[in-house]
Amino acid sequence: MKYIFIVFLFGAPDLLSAAALLPSAEGTTWQYESVDDASAGARSEVTVRIAGNEIFEGKTLLRFETRTDGEFVKAELIALDDNAIVCHARSDKDGKLLKLDPPEVMVPANRAIGATWEVDDQVADMRTRQRFAVAGEENIGVPAGNFRALRFHCGGAGLLSFTIDRWFVAGTGFVKEATIIRGPSGSVIQRIVRELKKTPEITVAPATPTPTPAAIPPPTVEEKSKSDVVESSGASPEKGLLSVEISSDPAAGSQTEFRSDVPKLYVRWKGQGLPKEARVRVVWIAEDVGGLVEPNFVVDESETVAASPDASARFTLARPEDGWAEGKYRLDVYLNDEIAETLRVQIVK
């Protein structure tokens, strides 16, 4: 059995050098209204939210998640490097991340009027090579207010021609984007305009309430041997606390039973008052899978270093090629080599 750990580490990276360029706190949310003329002026609500940090190919990147009318559209892994905004990976609707090679420059470090850069992107289902230029600085009004913004312009010609204009405000982000597609005759066949409705604000993603240690006293060794649901060591405040949950839904709370055909399991831990550079290790163990492997077989494990005292992380266990083996499993979560919490689950037919 081969499982894949995909690590999503949330914390507070050192982004001070680019702090004036774009808000970078986890939970920061941009709300837009999008109007599509090709759909009789159909309006939709678009939100872009920083879901945290993700380690991708050894680099800590900001994870931006976009939803349209509440439905997940894409995730992007973005770096604020050298006073620029650069996208290194982008996902599809199924959440599969695709590396961008070369990375896509969204805001260049050189923002002088006339500066240019190129990206490979998609317009109206067409993959195109786009050449952007800093067109100038303009006053612009959107529902969120009036701004002095830099306008980035791109145009492409062919059977279908297009123009893309984006207005960017340092410290706020993109406040407007307009994409116009024209047919062979030059007539407009689609115009999509997206405008910022509210200035960025920090929102907290809904979470399943977790009982406090006072509500559920730390179990004794004897109690642990009898428990087949959730076990907690209740780490002392001096060492910090860890809460852990596992689910088949990336946004849901904890579960204790899963079907053998579930494609992914999501493991989340959250720290509270963790010591500096605390090491958190997650171990996925097959306790009893009917003789397929020896009891308490270590299937996989992954270790991360907490970026802050209240850091959190998400791991994804992908179903192996030959399917999930039915039986009993457990997750052991270590804090600096000491077990902080154990979760036991079952996989059934």
mmCIF file of C-alpha atoms in Angstrom:
data_model
loop_
_atom_site.group_PDB
_atom_site.id
_atom_site.type_symbol
_atom_site.label_atom_id
_atom_site.label_comp_id
_atom_site.label_asym_id
_atom_site.label_seq_id
_atom_site.Cartn_x
_atom_site.Cartn_y
_atom_site.Cartn_z
ATOM 1 C CA MET A 1 0.000 0.000 0.000
ATOM 2 C CA LYS A 2 1.413 3.359 -0.961
ATOM 3 C CA TYR A 3 -0.118 6.536 0.386
ATOM 4 C CA ILE A 4 0.737 10.102 -0.497
ATOM 5 C CA PHE A 5 1.094 12.813 2.122
ATOM 6 C CA ILE A 6 0.475 16.282 0.677
ATOM 7 C CA VAL A 7 1.368 18.940 3.204
ATOM 8 C CA PHE A 8 -0.443 22.235 3.723
ATOM 9 C CA LEU A 9 1.359 24.218 6.438
ATOM 10 C CA PHE A 10 -0.347 27.288 7.847
ATOM 11 C CA GLY A 11 1.500 29.897 9.863
ATOM 12 C CA ALA A 12 3.115 33.300 9.506
ATOM 13 C CA PRO A 13 6.066 33.369 7.070
ATOM 14 C CA ASP A 14 8.453 36.262 6.885
ATOM 15 C CA LEU A 15 6.815 38.373 4.171
ATOM 16 C CA LEU A 16 7.576 41.778 5.624
ATOM 17 C CA SER A 17 9.605 42.822 2.598
ATOM 18 C CA ALA A 18 6.432 42.666 0.505
ATOM 19 C CA ALA A 19 3.925 43.635 3.191
ATOM 20 C CA ALA A 20 3.117 46.930 1.462
ATOM 21 C CA LEU A 21 2.363 45.126 -1.804
ATOM 22 C CA LEU A 22 -0.467 42.835 -0.742
ATOM 23 C CA PRO A 23 -2.143 41.744 2.519
ATOM 24 C CA SER A 24 -0.822 38.293 3.424
ATOM 25 C CA ALA A 25 -2.587 37.285 6.653
ATOM 26 C CA GLU A 26 -4.444 33.971 6.659
ATOM 27 C CA GLY A 27 -8.168 34.620 6.252
ATOM 28 C CA THR A 28 -7.764 37.822 4.220
ATOM 29 C CA THR A 29 -10.698 37.897 1.784
ATOM 30 C CA TRP A 30 -11.452 39.933 -1.335
ATOM 31 C CA GLN A 31 -15.093 40.152 -2.454
ATOM 32 C CA TYR A 32 -15.866 40.913 -6.102
ATOM 33 C CA GLU A 33 -18.911 41.221 -8.310
ATOM 34 C CA SER A 34 -18.498 39.762 -11.779
ATOM 35 C CA VAL A 35 -20.724 40.642 -14.764
ATOM 36 C CA ASP A 36 -20.695 38.482 -17.914
ATOM 37 C CA ASP A 37 -22.280 40.205 -20.934
ATOM 38 C CA ALA A 38 -22.286 36.932 -22.862
ATOM 39 C CA SER A 39 -24.821 35.567 -20.365
ATOM 40 C CA ALA A 40 -27.282 38.460 -20.591
ATOM 41 C CA GLY A 41 -25.452 40.422 -17.956
ATOM 42 C CA ALA A 42 -25.361 37.522 -15.492
ATOM 43 C CA ARG A 43 -23.904 38.565 -12.151
ATOM 44 C CA SER A 44 -21.955 36.386 -9.770
ATOM 45 C CA GLU A 45 -20.220 36.837 -6.438
ATOM 46 C CA VAL A 46 -16.537 35.993 -6.471
ATOM 47 C CA THR A 47 -14.448 35.652 -3.317
ATOM 48 C CA VAL A 48 -10.702 35.200 -3.127
ATOM 49 C CA ARG A 49 -9.376 34.117 0.263
ATOM 50 C CA ILE A 50 -5.942 33.359 1.666
ATOM 51 C CA ALA A 51 -6.397 29.872 3.102
ATOM 52 C CA GLY A 52 -2.938 29.762 4.669
ATOM 53 C CA ASN A 53 0.524 28.706 3.554
ATOM 54 C CA GLU A 54 1.446 25.614 1.579
ATOM 55 C CA ILE A 55 4.831 24.042 1.108
ATOM 56 C CA PHE A 56 5.281 23.320 -2.596
ATOM 57 C CA GLU A 57 8.562 21.922 -3.908
ATOM 58 C CA GLY A 58 10.338 23.135 -0.784
ATOM 59 C CA LYS A 59 9.003 26.684 -1.008
ATOM 60 C CA THR A 60 6.457 28.223 1.382
ATOM 61 C CA LEU A 61 3.721 29.881 -0.679
ATOM 62 C CA LEU A 62 0.435 31.612 0.057
ATOM 63 C CA ARG A 63 -2.600 29.541 -0.896
ATOM 64 C CA PHE A 64 -5.332 31.662 -2.513
ATOM 65 C CA GLU A 65 -8.720 29.985 -3.005
ATOM 66 C CA THR A 66 -11.316 31.389 -5.412
ATOM 67 C CA ARG A 67 -15.036 30.657 -5.183
ATOM 68 C CA THR A 68 -17.850 31.805 -7.456
ATOM 69 C CA ASP A 69 -21.256 31.981 -5.784
ATOM 70 C CA GLY A 70 -19.821 29.813 -3.035
ATOM 71 C CA GLU A 71 -18.549 27.069 -5.358
ATOM 72 C CA PHE A 72 -14.841 26.266 -5.349
ATOM 73 C CA VAL A 73 -13.223 27.275 -8.658
ATOM 74 C CA LYS A 74 -9.478 27.104 -8.155
ATOM 75 C CA ALA A 75 -6.560 27.351 -5.791
ATOM 76 C CA GLU A 76 -3.363 29.226 -6.553
ATOM 77 C CA LEU A 77 -0.004 29.056 -4.800
ATOM 78 C CA ILE A 78 1.476 32.529 -4.829
ATOM 79 C CA ALA A 79 4.733 34.045 -3.640
ATOM 80 C CA LEU A 80 5.478 37.651 -2.773
ATOM 81 C CA ASP A 81 9.059 37.648 -4.039
ATOM 82 C CA ASP A 82 11.344 40.643 -4.580
ATOM 83 C CA ASN A 83 8.387 43.007 -4.354
ATOM 84 C CA ALA A 84 6.518 41.027 -7.028
ATOM 85 C CA ILE A 85 3.487 38.704 -6.987
ATOM 86 C CA VAL A 86 4.187 35.381 -8.701
ATOM 87 C CA CYS A 87 1.932 32.315 -9.101
ATOM 88 C CA HIS A 88 3.840 29.009 -8.956
ATOM 89 C CA ALA A 89 0.957 26.509 -9.198
ATOM 90 C CA ARG A 90 -2.751 26.489 -9.972
ATOM 91 C CA SER A 91 -5.397 23.836 -9.406
ATOM 92 C CA ASP A 92 -8.406 22.643 -11.324
ATOM 93 C CA LYS A 93 -11.882 22.280 -9.809
ATOM 94 C CA ASP A 94 -10.916 18.880 -8.421
ATOM 95 C CA GLY A 95 -8.124 20.492 -6.439
ATOM 96 C CA LYS A 96 -5.235 18.945 -8.388
ATOM 97 C CA LEU A 97 -2.310 21.352 -8.376
ATOM 98 C CA LEU A 98 -0.483 21.939 -11.638
ATOM 99 C CA LYS A 99 2.965 23.483 -11.593
ATOM 100 C CA LEU A 100 3.378 26.605 -13.728
ATOM 101 C CA ASP A 101 6.668 26.456 -15.558
ATOM 102 C CA PRO A 102 7.775 29.139 -15.768
ATOM 103 C CA PRO A 103 5.894 30.699 -12.844
ATOM 104 C CA GLU A 104 3.259 33.264 -13.834
ATOM 105 C CA VAL A 105 4.031 36.878 -12.946
ATOM 106 C CA MET A 106 0.837 38.568 -11.762
ATOM 107 C CA VAL A 107 2.445 41.820 -10.604
ATOM 108 C CA PRO A 108 6.017 42.533 -11.752
ATOM 109 C CA ALA A 109 8.794 43.935 -9.612
ATOM 110 C CA ASN A 110 9.391 46.577 -12.294
ATOM 111 C CA ARG A 111 6.192 48.622 -12.366
ATOM 112 C CA ALA A 112 7.552 51.564 -14.316
ATOM 113 C CA ILE A 113 5.256 52.815 -17.098
ATOM 114 C CA GLY A 114 5.975 50.768 -20.221
ATOM 115 C CA ALA A 115 7.508 47.769 -18.412
ATOM 116 C CA THR A 116 6.441 44.454 -20.006
ATOM 117 C CA TRP A 117 6.350 40.767 -19.141
ATOM 118 C CA GLU A 118 4.911 37.578 -20.666
ATOM 119 C CA VAL A 119 2.799 34.757 -19.254
ATOM 120 C CA ASP A 120 1.152 31.609 -20.597
ATOM 121 C CA ASP A 121 -2.526 31.624 -19.652
ATOM 122 C CA GLN A 122 -5.988 30.816 -20.912
ATOM 123 C CA VAL A 123 -8.652 33.090 -22.439
ATOM 124 C CA ALA A 124 -12.050 31.670 -23.454
ATOM 125 C CA ASP A 125 -10.674 28.115 -23.369
ATOM 126 C CA MET A 126 -7.763 29.167 -25.575
ATOM 127 C CA ARG A 127 -4.211 28.703 -24.325
ATOM 128 C CA THR A 128 -2.305 31.839 -25.272
ATOM 129 C CA ARG A 129 1.008 33.572 -24.813
ATOM 130 C CA GLN A 130 0.111 36.914 -23.262
ATOM 131 C CA ARG A 131 2.280 40.012 -23.198
ATOM 132 C CA PHE A 132 1.353 42.433 -20.432
ATOM 133 C CA ALA A 133 2.510 46.028 -20.092
ATOM 134 C CA VAL A 134 2.225 48.624 -17.352
ATOM 135 C CA ALA A 135 -0.063 51.015 -19.225
ATOM 136 C CA GLY A 136 -0.189 53.820 -16.697
ATOM 137 C CA GLU A 137 -1.589 55.094 -13.419
ATOM 138 C CA GLU A 138 -5.302 55.957 -13.331
ATOM 139 C CA ASN A 139 -8.071 57.056 -10.995
ATOM 140 C CA ILE A 140 -10.740 54.365 -10.870
ATOM 141 C CA GLY A 141 -13.997 53.952 -9.013
ATOM 142 C CA VAL A 142 -15.429 50.564 -8.007
ATOM 143 C CA PRO A 143 -18.039 49.589 -5.391
ATOM 144 C CA ALA A 144 -15.270 49.323 -2.782
ATOM 145 C CA GLY A 145 -14.304 52.995 -3.311
ATOM 146 C CA ASN A 146 -12.098 55.269 -5.376
ATOM 147 C CA PHE A 147 -8.476 54.300 -5.960
ATOM 148 C CA ARG A 148 -5.345 55.463 -7.691
ATOM 149 C CA ALA A 149 -4.354 52.289 -9.525
ATOM 150 C CA LEU A 150 -1.783 50.936 -11.953
ATOM 151 C CA ARG A 151 -3.372 49.499 -15.092
ATOM 152 C CA PHE A 152 -1.846 46.368 -16.607
ATOM 153 C CA HIS A 153 -2.869 45.823 -20.245
ATOM 154 C CA CYS A 154 -2.641 42.815 -22.533
ATOM 155 C CA GLY A 155 -3.929 42.311 -26.076
ATOM 156 C CA GLY A 156 -3.881 39.413 -28.508
ATOM 157 C CA ALA A 157 -4.933 39.062 -32.140
ATOM 158 C CA GLY A 158 -6.103 36.053 -34.116
ATOM 159 C CA LEU A 159 -9.351 34.470 -35.236
ATOM 160 C CA LEU A 160 -10.599 35.719 -31.885
ATOM 161 C CA SER A 161 -8.901 38.807 -30.478
ATOM 162 C CA PHE A 162 -8.910 39.780 -26.842
ATOM 163 C CA THR A 163 -7.860 42.494 -24.415
ATOM 164 C CA ILE A 164 -7.274 42.130 -20.691
ATOM 165 C CA ASP A 165 -7.007 45.101 -18.350
ATOM 166 C CA ARG A 166 -6.277 44.785 -14.656
ATOM 167 C CA TRP A 167 -6.148 47.616 -12.133
ATOM 168 C CA PHE A 168 -3.834 47.030 -9.192
ATOM 169 C CA VAL A 169 -3.455 49.027 -5.956
ATOM 170 C CA ALA A 170 -0.452 48.341 -3.712
ATOM 171 C CA GLY A 171 -1.596 47.350 -0.237
ATOM 172 C CA THR A 172 -5.061 46.395 -1.512
ATOM 173 C CA GLY A 173 -4.637 44.116 -4.524
ATOM 174 C CA PHE A 174 -6.570 43.944 -7.777
ATOM 175 C CA VAL A 175 -9.613 46.212 -7.684
ATOM 176 C CA LYS A 176 -10.889 45.613 -11.219
ATOM 177 C CA GLU A 177 -10.401 43.308 -14.194
ATOM 178 C CA ALA A 178 -11.999 43.582 -17.640
ATOM 179 C CA THR A 179 -11.677 40.949 -20.369
ATOM 180 C CA ILE A 180 -13.110 41.623 -23.828
ATOM 181 C CA ILE A 181 -13.206 39.006 -26.609
ATOM 182 C CA ARG A 182 -13.993 39.985 -30.206
ATOM 183 C CA GLY A 183 -14.955 37.854 -33.176
ATOM 184 C CA PRO A 184 -13.410 37.922 -36.695
ATOM 185 C CA SER A 185 -15.532 40.964 -37.625
ATOM 186 C CA GLY A 186 -14.356 42.896 -34.600
ATOM 187 C CA SER A 187 -17.712 42.729 -32.821
ATOM 188 C CA VAL A 188 -17.686 42.055 -29.078
ATOM 189 C CA ILE A 189 -18.806 38.498 -28.327
ATOM 190 C CA GLN A 190 -17.953 38.504 -24.613
ATOM 191 C CA ARG A 191 -17.145 41.077 -21.978
ATOM 192 C CA ILE A 192 -16.439 40.044 -18.390
ATOM 193 C CA VAL A 193 -15.896 42.735 -15.769
ATOM 194 C CA ARG A 194 -14.975 41.990 -12.167
ATOM 195 C CA GLU A 195 -14.929 44.778 -9.557
ATOM 196 C CA LEU A 196 -13.963 44.827 -5.891
ATOM 197 C CA LYS A 197 -17.026 45.226 -3.655
ATOM 198 C CA LYS A 198 -15.279 45.634 -0.287
ATOM 199 C CA THR A 199 -11.723 46.320 0.771
ATOM 200 C CA PRO A 200 -9.894 43.196 1.943
ATOM 201 C CA GLU A 201 -10.917 41.911 5.351
ATOM 202 C CA ILE A 202 -9.871 38.964 7.467
ATOM 203 C CA THR A 203 -12.436 36.197 7.783
ATOM 204 C CA VAL A 204 -12.155 33.015 9.810
ATOM 205 C CA ALA A 205 -13.129 29.765 8.137
ATOM 206 C CA PRO A 206 -15.861 27.857 10.005
ATOM 207 C CA ALA A 207 -14.513 25.113 12.195
ATOM 208 C CA THR A 208 -16.056 22.264 14.091
ATOM 209 C CA PRO A 209 -16.085 23.144 17.837
ATOM 210 C CA THR A 210 -13.570 21.081 19.763
ATOM 211 C CA PRO A 211 -14.266 20.201 23.429
ATOM 212 C CA THR A 212 -11.818 21.848 25.795
ATOM 213 C CA PRO A 213 -9.543 19.730 27.996
ATOM 214 C CA ALA A 214 -11.761 20.721 30.926
ATOM 215 C CA ALA A 215 -14.833 19.253 29.212
ATOM 216 C CA ILE A 216 -13.062 15.974 28.376
ATOM 217 C CA PRO A 217 -10.362 15.152 30.954
ATOM 218 C CA PRO A 218 -7.166 13.660 29.553
ATOM 219 C CA PRO A 219 -7.661 9.855 29.442
ATOM 220 C CA THR A 220 -5.531 7.512 31.488
ATOM 221 C CA VAL A 221 -3.531 4.711 29.895
ATOM 222 C CA GLU A 222 -6.312 2.269 30.764
ATOM 223 C CA GLU A 223 -8.938 4.504 29.177
ATOM 224 C CA LYS A 224 -6.858 4.810 26.030
ATOM 225 C CA SER A 225 -6.729 1.057 25.578
ATOM 226 C CA LYS A 226 -10.544 0.933 25.578
ATOM 227 C CA SER A 227 -11.146 3.906 23.280
ATOM 228 C CA ASP A 228 -11.685 3.369 19.561
ATOM 229 C CA VAL A 229 -12.780 6.914 18.668
ATOM 230 C CA VAL A 230 -10.539 9.793 19.757
ATOM 231 C CA GLU A 231 -7.739 9.831 22.291
ATOM 232 C CA SER A 232 -5.898 12.878 23.592
ATOM 233 C CA SER A 233 -2.847 13.212 25.797
ATOM 234 C CA GLY A 234 -3.765 16.764 26.810
ATOM 235 C CA ALA A 235 -0.312 18.288 26.514
ATOM 236 C CA SER A 236 0.674 20.767 29.189
ATOM 237 C CA PRO A 237 0.536 24.521 28.423
ATOM 238 C CA GLU A 238 4.325 24.659 28.744
ATOM 239 C CA LYS A 239 4.623 22.258 25.814
ATOM 240 C CA GLY A 240 1.675 23.571 23.859
ATOM 241 C CA LEU A 241 -1.542 21.932 22.732
ATOM 242 C CA LEU A 242 -2.468 20.138 19.522
ATOM 243 C CA SER A 243 -5.979 19.384 18.288
ATOM 244 C CA VAL A 244 -6.322 16.884 15.450
ATOM 245 C CA GLU A 245 -9.147 15.758 13.174
ATOM 246 C CA ILE A 246 -9.572 13.556 10.108
ATOM 247 C CA SER A 247 -12.323 13.711 7.506
ATOM 248 C CA SER A 248 -13.185 12.797 3.919
ATOM 249 C CA ASP A 249 -14.304 16.426 3.418
ATOM 250 C CA PRO A 250 -11.537 19.091 3.296
ATOM 251 C CA ALA A 251 -13.811 21.577 5.099
ATOM 252 C CA ALA A 252 -15.621 19.265 7.549
ATOM 253 C CA GLY A 253 -14.961 18.103 11.102
ATOM 254 C CA SER A 254 -13.661 14.769 12.331
ATOM 255 C CA GLN A 255 -14.966 11.318 11.379
ATOM 256 C CA THR A 256 -14.235 7.844 12.709
ATOM 257 C CA GLU A 257 -15.383 5.642 9.804
ATOM 258 C CA PHE A 258 -14.759 5.809 6.050
ATOM 259 C CA ARG A 259 -15.774 3.770 3.037
ATOM 260 C CA SER A 260 -13.063 1.918 1.152
ATOM 261 C CA ASP A 261 -13.779 3.893 -2.038
ATOM 262 C CA VAL A 262 -13.249 7.353 -0.520
ATOM 263 C CA PRO A 263 -10.637 9.087 -2.732
ATOM 264 C CA LYS A 264 -8.890 11.165 -0.069
ATOM 265 C CA LEU A 265 -8.648 11.587 3.689
ATOM 266 C CA TYR A 266 -7.831 15.015 5.093
ATOM 267 C CA VAL A 267 -5.894 15.303 8.336
ATOM 268 C CA ARG A 268 -5.796 18.643 10.103
ATOM 269 C CA TRP A 269 -3.950 19.703 13.230
ATOM 270 C CA LYS A 270 -3.940 23.047 14.976
ATOM 271 C CA GLY A 271 -1.507 24.240 17.601
ATOM 272 C CA GLN A 272 -2.025 26.478 20.585
ATOM 273 C CA GLY A 273 0.948 27.985 22.365
ATOM 274 C CA LEU A 274 3.447 25.709 20.632
ATOM 275 C CA PRO A 275 7.126 26.163 21.503
ATOM 276 C CA LYS A 276 9.422 27.821 19.005
ATOM 277 C CA GLU A 277 10.176 25.629 15.959
ATOM 278 C CA ALA A 278 8.046 22.812 17.351
ATOM 279 C CA ARG A 279 8.225 19.634 15.295
ATOM 280 C CA VAL A 280 4.880 18.011 14.541
ATOM 281 C CA ARG A 281 4.997 14.486 13.144
ATOM 282 C CA VAL A 282 1.938 12.660 11.798
ATOM 283 C CA VAL A 283 2.141 8.865 11.489
ATOM 284 C CA TRP A 284 -0.505 6.841 9.578
ATOM 285 C CA ILE A 285 -0.647 3.277 10.931
ATOM 286 C CA ALA A 286 -2.563 0.187 9.810
ATOM 287 C CA GLU A 287 -3.448 -1.417 13.133
ATOM 288 C CA ASP A 288 -5.317 -4.423 11.772
ATOM 289 C CA VAL A 289 -6.133 -4.918 8.080
ATOM 290 C CA GLY A 290 -6.795 -8.631 8.154
ATOM 291 C CA GLY A 291 -3.312 -9.970 7.625
ATOM 292 C CA LEU A 292 -2.551 -7.862 4.576
ATOM 293 C CA VAL A 293 0.358 -6.409 6.537
ATOM 294 C CA GLU A 294 1.645 -7.047 10.035
ATOM 295 C CA PRO A 295 -0.283 -5.372 12.915
ATOM 296 C CA ASN A 296 0.629 -1.736 13.641
ATOM 297 C CA PHE A 297 2.317 -1.371 10.265
ATOM 298 C CA VAL A 298 3.572 2.190 9.667
ATOM 299 C CA VAL A 299 2.129 3.078 6.263
ATOM 300 C CA ASP A 300 3.510 6.597 5.984
ATOM 301 C CA GLU A 301 4.552 9.583 8.036
ATOM 302 C CA SER A 302 5.388 13.234 7.599
ATOM 303 C CA GLU A 303 7.005 15.867 9.809
ATOM 304 C CA THR A 304 6.705 19.655 9.681
ATOM 305 C CA VAL A 305 8.062 22.516 11.742
ATOM 306 C CA ALA A 306 5.405 24.862 13.148
ATOM 307 C CA ALA A 307 5.848 28.360 11.716
ATOM 308 C CA SER A 308 4.198 30.043 14.718
ATOM 309 C CA PRO A 309 2.834 29.161 18.195
ATOM 310 C CA ASP A 310 -0.682 28.842 16.761
ATOM 311 C CA ALA A 311 0.283 27.260 13.448
ATOM 312 C CA SER A 312 -1.933 24.682 11.780
ATOM 313 C CA ALA A 313 -1.517 22.241 8.927
ATOM 314 C CA ARG A 314 -3.488 19.982 6.632
ATOM 315 C CA PHE A 315 -2.325 16.653 5.228
ATOM 316 C CA THR A 316 -3.973 14.661 2.475
ATOM 317 C CA LEU A 317 -3.879 10.880 2.372
ATOM 318 C CA ALA A 318 -4.578 9.811 -1.198
ATOM 319 C CA ARG A 319 -6.144 6.417 -1.809
ATOM 320 C CA PRO A 320 -3.512 3.911 -3.005
ATOM 321 C CA GLU A 321 -3.728 2.511 -6.520
ATOM 322 C CA ASP A 322 -5.000 -0.864 -5.278
ATOM 323 C CA GLY A 323 -7.619 0.796 -3.041
ATOM 324 C CA TRP A 324 -8.009 1.246 0.699
ATOM 325 C CA ALA A 325 -7.611 -1.959 2.677
ATOM 326 C CA GLU A 326 -10.540 -2.506 5.022
ATOM 327 C CA GLY A 327 -9.745 -2.600 8.712
ATOM 328 C CA LYS A 328 -8.562 -0.540 11.669
ATOM 329 C CA TYR A 329 -6.176 2.384 11.352
ATOM 330 C CA ARG A 330 -4.776 5.028 13.646
ATOM 331 C CA LEU A 331 -3.081 8.409 13.437
ATOM 332 C CA ASP A 332 -0.374 9.147 15.968
ATOM 333 C CA VAL A 333 0.529 12.834 16.169
ATOM 334 C CA TYR A 334 3.801 13.695 17.883
ATOM 335 C CA LEU A 335 4.911 17.032 19.284
ATOM 336 C CA ASN A 336 8.703 17.078 19.588
ATOM 337 C CA ASP A 337 8.873 13.263 19.739
ATOM 338 C CA GLU A 338 6.110 12.912 22.345
ATOM 339 C CA ILE A 339 2.649 11.661 21.382
ATOM 340 C CA ALA A 340 0.244 14.593 21.621
ATOM 341 C CA GLU A 341 -2.863 12.905 20.234
ATOM 342 C CA THR A 342 -4.086 9.677 18.688
ATOM 343 C CA LEU A 343 -7.088 9.154 16.421
ATOM 344 C CA ARG A 344 -8.480 5.717 15.600
ATOM 345 C CA VAL A 345 -10.620 5.130 12.512
ATOM 346 C CA GLN A 346 -12.064 2.257 10.529
ATOM 347 C CA ILE A 347 -12.284 1.744 6.795
ATOM 348 C CA VAL A 348 -15.268 -0.359 5.776
ATOM 349 C CA LYS A 349 -16.588 -1.788 2.519
#
